[in-house]
Coordinates of C-alpha atoms in Angstrom, one line a residue:
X1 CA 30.9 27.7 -12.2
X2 CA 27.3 26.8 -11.4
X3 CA 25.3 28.3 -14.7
X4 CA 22.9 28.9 -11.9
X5 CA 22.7 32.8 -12.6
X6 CA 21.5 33.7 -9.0
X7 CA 22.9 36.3 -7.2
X8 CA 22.9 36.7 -3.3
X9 CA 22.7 40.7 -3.1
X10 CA 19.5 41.5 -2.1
X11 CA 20.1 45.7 -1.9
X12 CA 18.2 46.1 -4.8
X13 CA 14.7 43.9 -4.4
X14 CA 11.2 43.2 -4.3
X15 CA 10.2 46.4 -2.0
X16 CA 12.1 49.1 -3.7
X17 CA 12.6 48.0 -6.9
X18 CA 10.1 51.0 -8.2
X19 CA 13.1 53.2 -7.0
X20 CA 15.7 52.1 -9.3
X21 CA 17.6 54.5 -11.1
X22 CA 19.7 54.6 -14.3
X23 CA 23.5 54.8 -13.2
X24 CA 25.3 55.4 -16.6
X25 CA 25.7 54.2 -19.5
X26 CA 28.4 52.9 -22.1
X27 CA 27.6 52.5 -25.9
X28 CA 30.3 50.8 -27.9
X29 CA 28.6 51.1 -30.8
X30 CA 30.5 48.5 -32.9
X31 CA 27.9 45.2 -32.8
X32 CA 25.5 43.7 -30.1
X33 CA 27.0 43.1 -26.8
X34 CA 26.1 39.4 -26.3
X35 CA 28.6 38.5 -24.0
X36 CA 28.4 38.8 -19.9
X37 CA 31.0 41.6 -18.6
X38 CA 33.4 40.0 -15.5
X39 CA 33.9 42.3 -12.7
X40 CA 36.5 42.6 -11.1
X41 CA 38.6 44.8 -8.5
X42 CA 35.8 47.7 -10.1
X43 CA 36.4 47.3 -13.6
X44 CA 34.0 45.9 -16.2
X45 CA 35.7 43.5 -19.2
X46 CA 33.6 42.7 -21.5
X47 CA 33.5 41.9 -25.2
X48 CA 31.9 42.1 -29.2
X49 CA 33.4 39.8 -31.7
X50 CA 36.9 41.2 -32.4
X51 CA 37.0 43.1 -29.3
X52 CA 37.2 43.6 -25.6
X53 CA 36.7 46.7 -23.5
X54 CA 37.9 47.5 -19.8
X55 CA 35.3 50.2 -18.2
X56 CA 35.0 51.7 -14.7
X57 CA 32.2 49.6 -13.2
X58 CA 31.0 52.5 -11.1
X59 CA 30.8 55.4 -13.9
X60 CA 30.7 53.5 -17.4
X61 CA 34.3 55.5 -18.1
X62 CA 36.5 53.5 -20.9
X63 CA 39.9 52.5 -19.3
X64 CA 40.7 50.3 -22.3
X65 CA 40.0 48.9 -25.0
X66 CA 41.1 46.1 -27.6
X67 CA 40.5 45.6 -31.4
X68 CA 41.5 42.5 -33.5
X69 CA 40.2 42.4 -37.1
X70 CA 39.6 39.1 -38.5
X71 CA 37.9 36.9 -41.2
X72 CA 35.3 34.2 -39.5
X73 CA 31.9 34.4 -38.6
X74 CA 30.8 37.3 -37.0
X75 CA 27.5 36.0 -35.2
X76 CA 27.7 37.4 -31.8
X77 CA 30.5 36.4 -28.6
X78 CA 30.0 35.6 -25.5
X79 CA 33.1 37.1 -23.3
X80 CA 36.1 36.3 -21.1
X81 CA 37.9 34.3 -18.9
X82 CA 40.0 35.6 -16.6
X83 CA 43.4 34.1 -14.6
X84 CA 45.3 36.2 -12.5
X85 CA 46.1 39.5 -13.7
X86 CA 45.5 38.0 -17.6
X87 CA 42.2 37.9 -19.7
X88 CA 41.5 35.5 -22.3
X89 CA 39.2 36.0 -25.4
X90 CA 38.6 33.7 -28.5
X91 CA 37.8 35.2 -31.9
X92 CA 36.0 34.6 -34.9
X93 CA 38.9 33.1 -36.6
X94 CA 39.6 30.3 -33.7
X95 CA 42.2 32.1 -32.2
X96 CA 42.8 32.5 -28.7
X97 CA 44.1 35.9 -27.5
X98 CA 45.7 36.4 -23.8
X99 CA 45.9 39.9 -22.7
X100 CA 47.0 41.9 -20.1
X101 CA 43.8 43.1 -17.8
X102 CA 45.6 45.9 -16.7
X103 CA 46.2 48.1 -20.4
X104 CA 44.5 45.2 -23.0
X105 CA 48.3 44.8 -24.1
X106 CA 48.9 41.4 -25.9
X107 CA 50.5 38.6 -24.1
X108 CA 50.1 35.9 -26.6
X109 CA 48.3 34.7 -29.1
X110 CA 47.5 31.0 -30.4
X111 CA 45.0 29.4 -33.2
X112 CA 42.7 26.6 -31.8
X113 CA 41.8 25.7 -35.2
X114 CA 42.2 26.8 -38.9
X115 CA 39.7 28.8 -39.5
X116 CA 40.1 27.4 -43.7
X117 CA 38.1 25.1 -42.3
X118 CA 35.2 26.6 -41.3
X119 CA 35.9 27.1 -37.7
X120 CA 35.2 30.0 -35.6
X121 CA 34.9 30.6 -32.1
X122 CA 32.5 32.4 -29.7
X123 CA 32.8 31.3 -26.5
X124 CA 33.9 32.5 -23.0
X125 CA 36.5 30.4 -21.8
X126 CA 36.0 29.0 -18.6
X127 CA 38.7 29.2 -15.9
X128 CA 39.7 25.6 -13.7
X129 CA 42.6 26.3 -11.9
X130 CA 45.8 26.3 -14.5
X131 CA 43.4 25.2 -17.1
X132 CA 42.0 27.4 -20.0
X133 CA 39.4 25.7 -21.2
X134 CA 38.2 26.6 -24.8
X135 CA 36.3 25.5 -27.6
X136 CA 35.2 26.0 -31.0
X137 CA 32.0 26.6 -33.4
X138 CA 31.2 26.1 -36.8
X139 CA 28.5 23.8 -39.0
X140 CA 28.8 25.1 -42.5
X141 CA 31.8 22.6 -43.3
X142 CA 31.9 19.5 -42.0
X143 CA 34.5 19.2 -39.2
X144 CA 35.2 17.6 -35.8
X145 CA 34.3 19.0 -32.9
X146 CA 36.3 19.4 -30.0
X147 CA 37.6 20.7 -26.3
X148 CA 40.7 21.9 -24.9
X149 CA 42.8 23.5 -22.3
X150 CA 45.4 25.6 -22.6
X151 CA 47.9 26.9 -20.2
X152 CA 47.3 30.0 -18.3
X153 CA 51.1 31.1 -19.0
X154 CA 52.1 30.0 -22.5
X155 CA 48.6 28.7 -24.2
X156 CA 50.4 25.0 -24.9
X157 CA 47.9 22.8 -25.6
X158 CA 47.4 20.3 -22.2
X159 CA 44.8 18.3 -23.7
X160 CA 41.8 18.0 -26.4
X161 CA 39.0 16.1 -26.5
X162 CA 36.8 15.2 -29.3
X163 CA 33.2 15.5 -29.7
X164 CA 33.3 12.3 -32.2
X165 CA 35.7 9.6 -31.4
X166 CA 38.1 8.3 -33.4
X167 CA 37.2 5.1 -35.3
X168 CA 37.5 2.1 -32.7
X169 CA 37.1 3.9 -29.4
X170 CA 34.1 4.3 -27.2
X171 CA 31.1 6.2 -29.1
X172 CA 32.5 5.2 -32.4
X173 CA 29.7 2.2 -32.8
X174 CA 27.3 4.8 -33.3
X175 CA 28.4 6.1 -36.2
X176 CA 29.0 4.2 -39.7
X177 CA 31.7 1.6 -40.1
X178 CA 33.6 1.8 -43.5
X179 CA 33.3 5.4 -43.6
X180 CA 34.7 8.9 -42.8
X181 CA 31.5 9.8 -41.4
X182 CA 33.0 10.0 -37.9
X183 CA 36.0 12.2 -38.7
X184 CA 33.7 15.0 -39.9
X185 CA 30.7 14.8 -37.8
X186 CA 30.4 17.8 -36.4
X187 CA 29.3 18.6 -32.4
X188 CA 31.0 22.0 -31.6
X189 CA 31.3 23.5 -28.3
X190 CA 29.9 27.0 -29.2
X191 CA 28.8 27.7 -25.1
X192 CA 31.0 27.8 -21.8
X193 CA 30.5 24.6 -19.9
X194 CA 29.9 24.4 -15.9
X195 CA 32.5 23.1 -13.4
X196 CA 31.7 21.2 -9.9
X197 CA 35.2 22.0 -7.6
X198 CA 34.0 19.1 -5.4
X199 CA 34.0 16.3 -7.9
X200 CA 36.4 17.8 -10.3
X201 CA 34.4 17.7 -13.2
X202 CA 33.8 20.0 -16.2
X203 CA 29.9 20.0 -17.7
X204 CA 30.0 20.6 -21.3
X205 CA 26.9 20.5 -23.9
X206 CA 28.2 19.6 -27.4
X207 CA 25.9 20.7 -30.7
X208 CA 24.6 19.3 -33.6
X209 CA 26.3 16.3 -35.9
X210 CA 27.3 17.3 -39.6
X211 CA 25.9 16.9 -42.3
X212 CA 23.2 19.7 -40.8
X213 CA 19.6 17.9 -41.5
X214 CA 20.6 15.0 -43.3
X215 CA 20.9 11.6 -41.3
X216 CA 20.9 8.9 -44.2
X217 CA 24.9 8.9 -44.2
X218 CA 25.1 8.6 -40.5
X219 CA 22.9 6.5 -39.1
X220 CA 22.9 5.7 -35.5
X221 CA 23.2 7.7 -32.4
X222 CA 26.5 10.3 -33.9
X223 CA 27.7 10.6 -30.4
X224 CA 29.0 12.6 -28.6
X225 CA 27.1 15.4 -30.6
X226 CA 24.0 16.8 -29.1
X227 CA 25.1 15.7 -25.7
X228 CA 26.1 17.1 -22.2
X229 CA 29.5 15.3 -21.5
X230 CA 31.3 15.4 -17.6
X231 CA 35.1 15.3 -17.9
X232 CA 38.3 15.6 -16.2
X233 CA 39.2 19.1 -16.2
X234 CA 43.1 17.6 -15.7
X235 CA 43.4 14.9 -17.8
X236 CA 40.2 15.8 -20.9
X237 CA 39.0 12.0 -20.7
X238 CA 35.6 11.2 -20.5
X239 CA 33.9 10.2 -17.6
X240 CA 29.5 10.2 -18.4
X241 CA 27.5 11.3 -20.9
X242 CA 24.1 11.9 -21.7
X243 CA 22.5 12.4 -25.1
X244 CA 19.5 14.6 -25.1
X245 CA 18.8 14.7 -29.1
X246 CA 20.6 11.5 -30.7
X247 CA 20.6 11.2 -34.4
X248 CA 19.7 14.9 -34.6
X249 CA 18.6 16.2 -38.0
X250 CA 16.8 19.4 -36.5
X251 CA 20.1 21.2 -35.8
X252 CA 19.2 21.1 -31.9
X253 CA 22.6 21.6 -30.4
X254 CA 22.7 20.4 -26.7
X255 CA 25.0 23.0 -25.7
X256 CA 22.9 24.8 -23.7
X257 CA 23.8 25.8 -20.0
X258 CA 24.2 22.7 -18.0
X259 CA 23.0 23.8 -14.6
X260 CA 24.5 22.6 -11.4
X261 CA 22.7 22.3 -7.8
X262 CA 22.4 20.7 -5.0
X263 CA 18.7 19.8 -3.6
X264 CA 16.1 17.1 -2.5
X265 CA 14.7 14.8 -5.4
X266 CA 12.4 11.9 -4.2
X267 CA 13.5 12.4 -0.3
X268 CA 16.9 12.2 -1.0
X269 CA 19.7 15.4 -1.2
X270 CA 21.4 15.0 -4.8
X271 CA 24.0 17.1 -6.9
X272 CA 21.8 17.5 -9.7
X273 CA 22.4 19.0 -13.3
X274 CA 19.7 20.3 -15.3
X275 CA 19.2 21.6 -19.1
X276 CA 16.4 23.3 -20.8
X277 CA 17.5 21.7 -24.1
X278 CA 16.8 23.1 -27.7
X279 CA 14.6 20.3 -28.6
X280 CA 12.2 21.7 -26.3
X281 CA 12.6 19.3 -23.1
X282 CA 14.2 19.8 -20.1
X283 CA 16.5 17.2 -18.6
X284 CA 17.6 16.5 -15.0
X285 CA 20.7 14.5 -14.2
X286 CA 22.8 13.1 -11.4
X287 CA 26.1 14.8 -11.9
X288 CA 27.9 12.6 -10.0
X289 CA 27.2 9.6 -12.2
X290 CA 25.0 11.1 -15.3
X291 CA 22.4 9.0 -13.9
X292 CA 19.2 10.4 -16.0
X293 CA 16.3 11.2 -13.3
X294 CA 13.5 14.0 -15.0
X295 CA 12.6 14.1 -18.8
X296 CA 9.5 16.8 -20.0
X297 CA 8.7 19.1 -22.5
X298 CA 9.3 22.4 -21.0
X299 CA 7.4 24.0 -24.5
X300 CA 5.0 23.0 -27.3
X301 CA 6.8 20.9 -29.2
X302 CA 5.3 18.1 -32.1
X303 CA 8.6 16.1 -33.4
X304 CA 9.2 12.9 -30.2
X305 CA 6.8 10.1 -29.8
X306 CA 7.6 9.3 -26.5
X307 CA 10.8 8.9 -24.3
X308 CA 12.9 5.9 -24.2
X309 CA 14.1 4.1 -20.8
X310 CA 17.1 6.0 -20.8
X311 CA 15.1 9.0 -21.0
X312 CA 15.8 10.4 -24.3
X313 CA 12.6 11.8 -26.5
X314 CA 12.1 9.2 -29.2
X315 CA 11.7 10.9 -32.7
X316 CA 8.3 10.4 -35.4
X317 CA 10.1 8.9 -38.5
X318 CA 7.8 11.8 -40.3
X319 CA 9.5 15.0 -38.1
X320 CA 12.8 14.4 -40.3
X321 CA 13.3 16.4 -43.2
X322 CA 12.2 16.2 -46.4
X323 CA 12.3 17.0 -49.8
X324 CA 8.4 18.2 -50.1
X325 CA 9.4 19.4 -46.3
X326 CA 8.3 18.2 -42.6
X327 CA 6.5 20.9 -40.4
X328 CA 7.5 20.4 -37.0
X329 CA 7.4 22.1 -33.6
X330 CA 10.4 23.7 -33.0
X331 CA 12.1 25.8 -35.1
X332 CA 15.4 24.9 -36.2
X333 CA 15.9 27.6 -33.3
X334 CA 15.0 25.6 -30.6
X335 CA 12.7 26.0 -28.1
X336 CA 15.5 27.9 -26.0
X337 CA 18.6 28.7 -27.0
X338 CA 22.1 30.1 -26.0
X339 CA 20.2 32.6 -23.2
X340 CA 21.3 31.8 -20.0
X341 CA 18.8 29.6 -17.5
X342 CA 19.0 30.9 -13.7
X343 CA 18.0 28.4 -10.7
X344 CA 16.6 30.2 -7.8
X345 CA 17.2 27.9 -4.3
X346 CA 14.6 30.2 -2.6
X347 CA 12.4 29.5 -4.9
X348 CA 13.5 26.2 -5.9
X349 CA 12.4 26.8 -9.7
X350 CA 14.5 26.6 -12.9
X351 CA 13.9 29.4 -15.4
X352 CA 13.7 29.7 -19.2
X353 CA 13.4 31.9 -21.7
X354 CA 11.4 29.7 -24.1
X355 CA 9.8 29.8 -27.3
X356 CA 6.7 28.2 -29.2
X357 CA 7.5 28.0 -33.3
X358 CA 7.6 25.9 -36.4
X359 CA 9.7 25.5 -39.1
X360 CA 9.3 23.9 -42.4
X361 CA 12.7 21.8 -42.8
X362 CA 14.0 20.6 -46.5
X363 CA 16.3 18.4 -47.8
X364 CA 17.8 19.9 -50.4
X365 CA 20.8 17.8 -51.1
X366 CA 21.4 15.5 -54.5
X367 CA 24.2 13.2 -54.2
X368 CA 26.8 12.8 -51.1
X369 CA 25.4 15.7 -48.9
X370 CA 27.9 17.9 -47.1
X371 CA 27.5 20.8 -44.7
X372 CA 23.9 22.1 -44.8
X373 CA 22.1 19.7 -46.5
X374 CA 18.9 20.9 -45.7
X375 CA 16.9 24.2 -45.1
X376 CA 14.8 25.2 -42.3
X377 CA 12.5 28.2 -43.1
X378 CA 10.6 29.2 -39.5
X379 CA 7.2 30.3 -40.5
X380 CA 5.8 31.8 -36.4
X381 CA 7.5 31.9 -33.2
X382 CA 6.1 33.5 -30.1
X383 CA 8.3 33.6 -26.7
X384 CA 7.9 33.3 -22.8
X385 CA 9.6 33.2 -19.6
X386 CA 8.8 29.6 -18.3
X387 CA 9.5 28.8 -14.6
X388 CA 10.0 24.5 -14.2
X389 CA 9.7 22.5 -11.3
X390 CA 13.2 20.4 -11.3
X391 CA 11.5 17.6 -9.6
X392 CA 8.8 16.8 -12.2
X393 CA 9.4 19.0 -15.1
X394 CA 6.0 20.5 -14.6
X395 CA 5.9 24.3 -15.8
X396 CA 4.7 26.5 -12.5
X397 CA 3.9 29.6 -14.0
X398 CA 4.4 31.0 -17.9
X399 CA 5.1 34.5 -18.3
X400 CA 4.1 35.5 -21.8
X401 CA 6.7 38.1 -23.9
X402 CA 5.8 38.4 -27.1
X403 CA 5.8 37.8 -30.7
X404 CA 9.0 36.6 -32.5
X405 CA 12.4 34.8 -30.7
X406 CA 13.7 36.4 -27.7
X407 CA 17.1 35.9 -26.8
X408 CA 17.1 37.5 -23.2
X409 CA 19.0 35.9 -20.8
X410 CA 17.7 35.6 -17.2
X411 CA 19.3 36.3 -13.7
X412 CA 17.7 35.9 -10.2
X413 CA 18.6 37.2 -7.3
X414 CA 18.4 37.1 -3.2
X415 CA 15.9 40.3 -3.0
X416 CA 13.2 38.0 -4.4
X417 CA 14.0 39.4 -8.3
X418 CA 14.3 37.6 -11.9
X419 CA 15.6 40.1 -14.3
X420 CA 15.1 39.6 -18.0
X421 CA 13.2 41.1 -20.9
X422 CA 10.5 41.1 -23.7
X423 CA 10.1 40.9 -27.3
X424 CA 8.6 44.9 -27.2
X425 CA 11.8 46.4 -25.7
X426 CA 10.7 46.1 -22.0
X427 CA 13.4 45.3 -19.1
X428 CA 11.3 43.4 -16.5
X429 CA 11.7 42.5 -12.9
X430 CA 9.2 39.9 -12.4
X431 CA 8.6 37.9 -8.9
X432 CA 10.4 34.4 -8.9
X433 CA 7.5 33.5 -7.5
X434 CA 4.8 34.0 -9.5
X435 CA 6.3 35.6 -12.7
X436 CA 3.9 38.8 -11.9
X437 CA 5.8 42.0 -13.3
X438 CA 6.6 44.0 -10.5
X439 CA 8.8 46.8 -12.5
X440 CA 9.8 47.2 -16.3
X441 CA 11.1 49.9 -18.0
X442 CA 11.1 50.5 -22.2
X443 CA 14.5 50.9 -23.6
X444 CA 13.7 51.2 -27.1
X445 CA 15.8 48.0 -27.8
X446 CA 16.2 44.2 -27.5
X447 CA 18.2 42.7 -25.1
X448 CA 20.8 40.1 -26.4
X449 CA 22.7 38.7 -23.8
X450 CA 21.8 38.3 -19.9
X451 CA 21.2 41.1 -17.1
X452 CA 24.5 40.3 -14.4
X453 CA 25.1 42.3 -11.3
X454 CA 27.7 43.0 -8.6
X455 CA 28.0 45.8 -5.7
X456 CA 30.9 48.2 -5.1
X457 CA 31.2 50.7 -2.3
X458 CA 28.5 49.6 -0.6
X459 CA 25.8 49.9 -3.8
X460 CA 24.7 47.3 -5.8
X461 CA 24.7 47.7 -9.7
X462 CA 22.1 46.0 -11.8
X463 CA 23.6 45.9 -15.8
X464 CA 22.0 45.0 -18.8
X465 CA 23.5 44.9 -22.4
X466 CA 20.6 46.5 -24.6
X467 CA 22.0 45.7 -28.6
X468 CA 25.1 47.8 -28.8
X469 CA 24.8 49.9 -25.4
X470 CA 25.6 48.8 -22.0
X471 CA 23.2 50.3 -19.0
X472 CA 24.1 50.1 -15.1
X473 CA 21.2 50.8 -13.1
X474 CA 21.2 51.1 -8.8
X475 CA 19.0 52.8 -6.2
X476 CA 19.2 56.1 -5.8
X477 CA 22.4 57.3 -3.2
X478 CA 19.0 58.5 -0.7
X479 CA 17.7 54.8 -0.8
X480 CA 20.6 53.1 -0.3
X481 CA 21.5 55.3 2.7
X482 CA 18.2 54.7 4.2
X483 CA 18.9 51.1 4.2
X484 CA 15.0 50.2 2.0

């Protein structure tokens, strides 16, 4: 619920991680695992676009598995929820699928959206009690937006919120008057939100507004795209929002992890939410309120003047696009992405996989533009592990990874760990600390998703999804019977 990505087991950790020892592994060998497995009870549920596997979390064995063949976009998916004994798992033509955890037999199956339209899902939905919450993805048409839980037992529809209001309600001043602007204006909920059980509320970032790089026919703020939004996880109404990228034209989604924590900022112990946004700056909020508390660059970036008093970056008039094109600093990729963050408390640092680039963005359109109206052509990226003070936004220490965009996610842990990778095909176990490598290994592949880890039996299982082959990795049996 936290998007903190930290784990307490501590078996595996600073002192013996020169031991550790590959466990098995599990290729699937259909597309890149992107997704996070779930554990649970020993088994291992994780998923590809159009399909979901069940393996033995202790020997990589198949117990199960699930295929559904379907038109959509293919990009990549990002894995399960799970209620009760039943597992649920959107797919690239914005359905959502309810199984059975036990064989991967169907329970039921209901469309989020029509995928004529252009959408598609990738998401993992996210649990809250008898709430399924789900969402959808897709900017090549130019279509709404939106949020919405399901129930557990039948997948009725309990609510849905959208991402652009409708004309006349709250948000809808910032977009055009006299026009449909509103009603196709994009902000999809591609990622899985965070959820705070004490305040009841659910932390969602929202993406980019539609038409993709063109602003002239939508001028004003577009919200509540490019935004992390707090609301009721019972009722779907809105209760703060902040907007870290208004009137984006850089396709800088804001629907990157929304952290949640607890900790001391100016003297004072506050529930805090942080983002390391794509536009290259890392936010801070109070999460009780959406109060707006830290705003800095956490990367090289060239496109924001300044920041505004409500702490939003304040965009150069010549970063838009343009027909002759605008160079600007970052790519249309952001400088993070989708990866997952971590927050260490013992360290009290927030972690990013980051990257320095440029693109070149157009705008191509002629007439009324529509969908992608632009194109962004990245000429140099580079990539590093950042670690960020929360207080100030300062970067501590920079761990440098390599040439191109890394899309390693990042997990710390409780035996003084962070676990992620490089651009060069390198696992790493760097100190929290000091971001000093203290164990890699070459797997002669990138990692696309994040490192996640769990213990059975007394061991404790690192696993990493390397493209299309999950590894497990523990101490050898002698180590952990010593006790080092």
């Amino acid at each position: 619920y936290s998007g903190r990505r930290f784990s307490p087991l501590d078996q595996i950790n600073a002192t013996n991680i020169d031991t550790l020892t590959l466990a098995w592994i599990f290729p699937a060998h259909v597309a890149a695992i992107k997704s996070t497995p779930l554990e649970v009870n020993g088994v291992l549920y994780f998923t590809t676009p159009d399909n979901v596997w069940a393996v033995d979390a202790r020997y990589g064995r198949q117990i199960w598995h699930y295929q559904r063949v379907s038109e959509g976009d293919h990009i990549g998916h990002r894995g399960l929820g799970m209620y009760k004994n039943w597992l649920y798992f959107t797919t690239p033509d914005a359905h959502l699928v309810c199984l059975d955890a036990r064989d991967g037999t169907v329970r039921w199956i209901v469309e989020l959206a029509d995928p004529k339209l252009g959408y598609f899902s990738t998401m993992a939905p996210l649990v809250v009690r008898d709430h399924i919450i789900a969402g959808v993805s897709g900017d090549v048409t130019d279509v709404r937006g939106f949020l919405e839980s399901l129930d557990p037992e039948t997948g009725r529809l309990q609510w849905r919120w959208y991402t652009d209001p409708d004309p006349g309600q709250p948000g809808s001043e910032t977009w055009p008057k006299d026009t449909d602007a509103i009603l196709h204006g994009g902000g999809m909920t591609w990622m899985s939100g965070t959820y705070d059980p004490e305040l009841n509320l659910l932390y969602w970032g929202t993406g980019n507004p539609n038409p993709v790089l063109a602003g002239a026919t939508r001028p004003g703020d577009n919200l509540y795209t490019c935004s992390i939004v707090a609301l009721n996880p019972d009722t779907g109404k809105l209760v703060w929002y902040f907007q870290p990228s208004p009137h984006d034209v850089h396709d800088w989604d804001a629907v990157e992890t929304p952290v949640l924590f607890d900790a001391e900022f100016q003297g004072k112990p506050r529930k805090l939410l942080a983002q390391a946004s794509r536009n290259s700056f890392f936010f801070v909020l109070d999460r009780t309120n959406g109060q707006h508390l830290v705003t800095a660059p956490f990367i090289d970036e060239t496109w924001a003047s300044g920041v505004d008093s409500r702490g939003r970056p304040i965009a150069k008039p010549e970063a838009a696009p343009a027909p002759d094109g605008a160079l600007v600093e970052p790519t249309s990729d952001g400088g993070s992405n989708w990866m997952a963050p971590s927050f260490d408390p013992q360290t009290g640092l927030f972690y990013v996989n980051a990257r320095r680039g440029f693109s070149v963005y157009y705008l191509t359109a002629t007439g009324k533009p529509e969908g992608w109206a632009g194109r962004d052509r990245i000429l140099w990226a580079d990539s590093t592990v950042r670690a960020v003070d929360y207080r100030t936004g300062s970067v501590v220490w920079n761990h440098e990874i390599g040439n191109g965009e890394s899309i390693a996610g990042i997990l710390t842990t409780a035996g003084h760990l962070l676990f992620t990778a490089d651009n060069s095909g390198n696992l790493l176990a760097l100190d929290p600390a000091t971001g000093k490598t203290l164990w890699h290994l070459n797997v002669g592949g990138h990692l696309v998703a994040s490192p996640m880890t769990y213990q059975l039996d007394g061991r404790q299982y690192l696993i990493i999804p390397v493209q299309d082959i999950l590894y497990a990795f523990a101490l050898p049996e002698r180590v952990v019977a010593q006790g080092r």
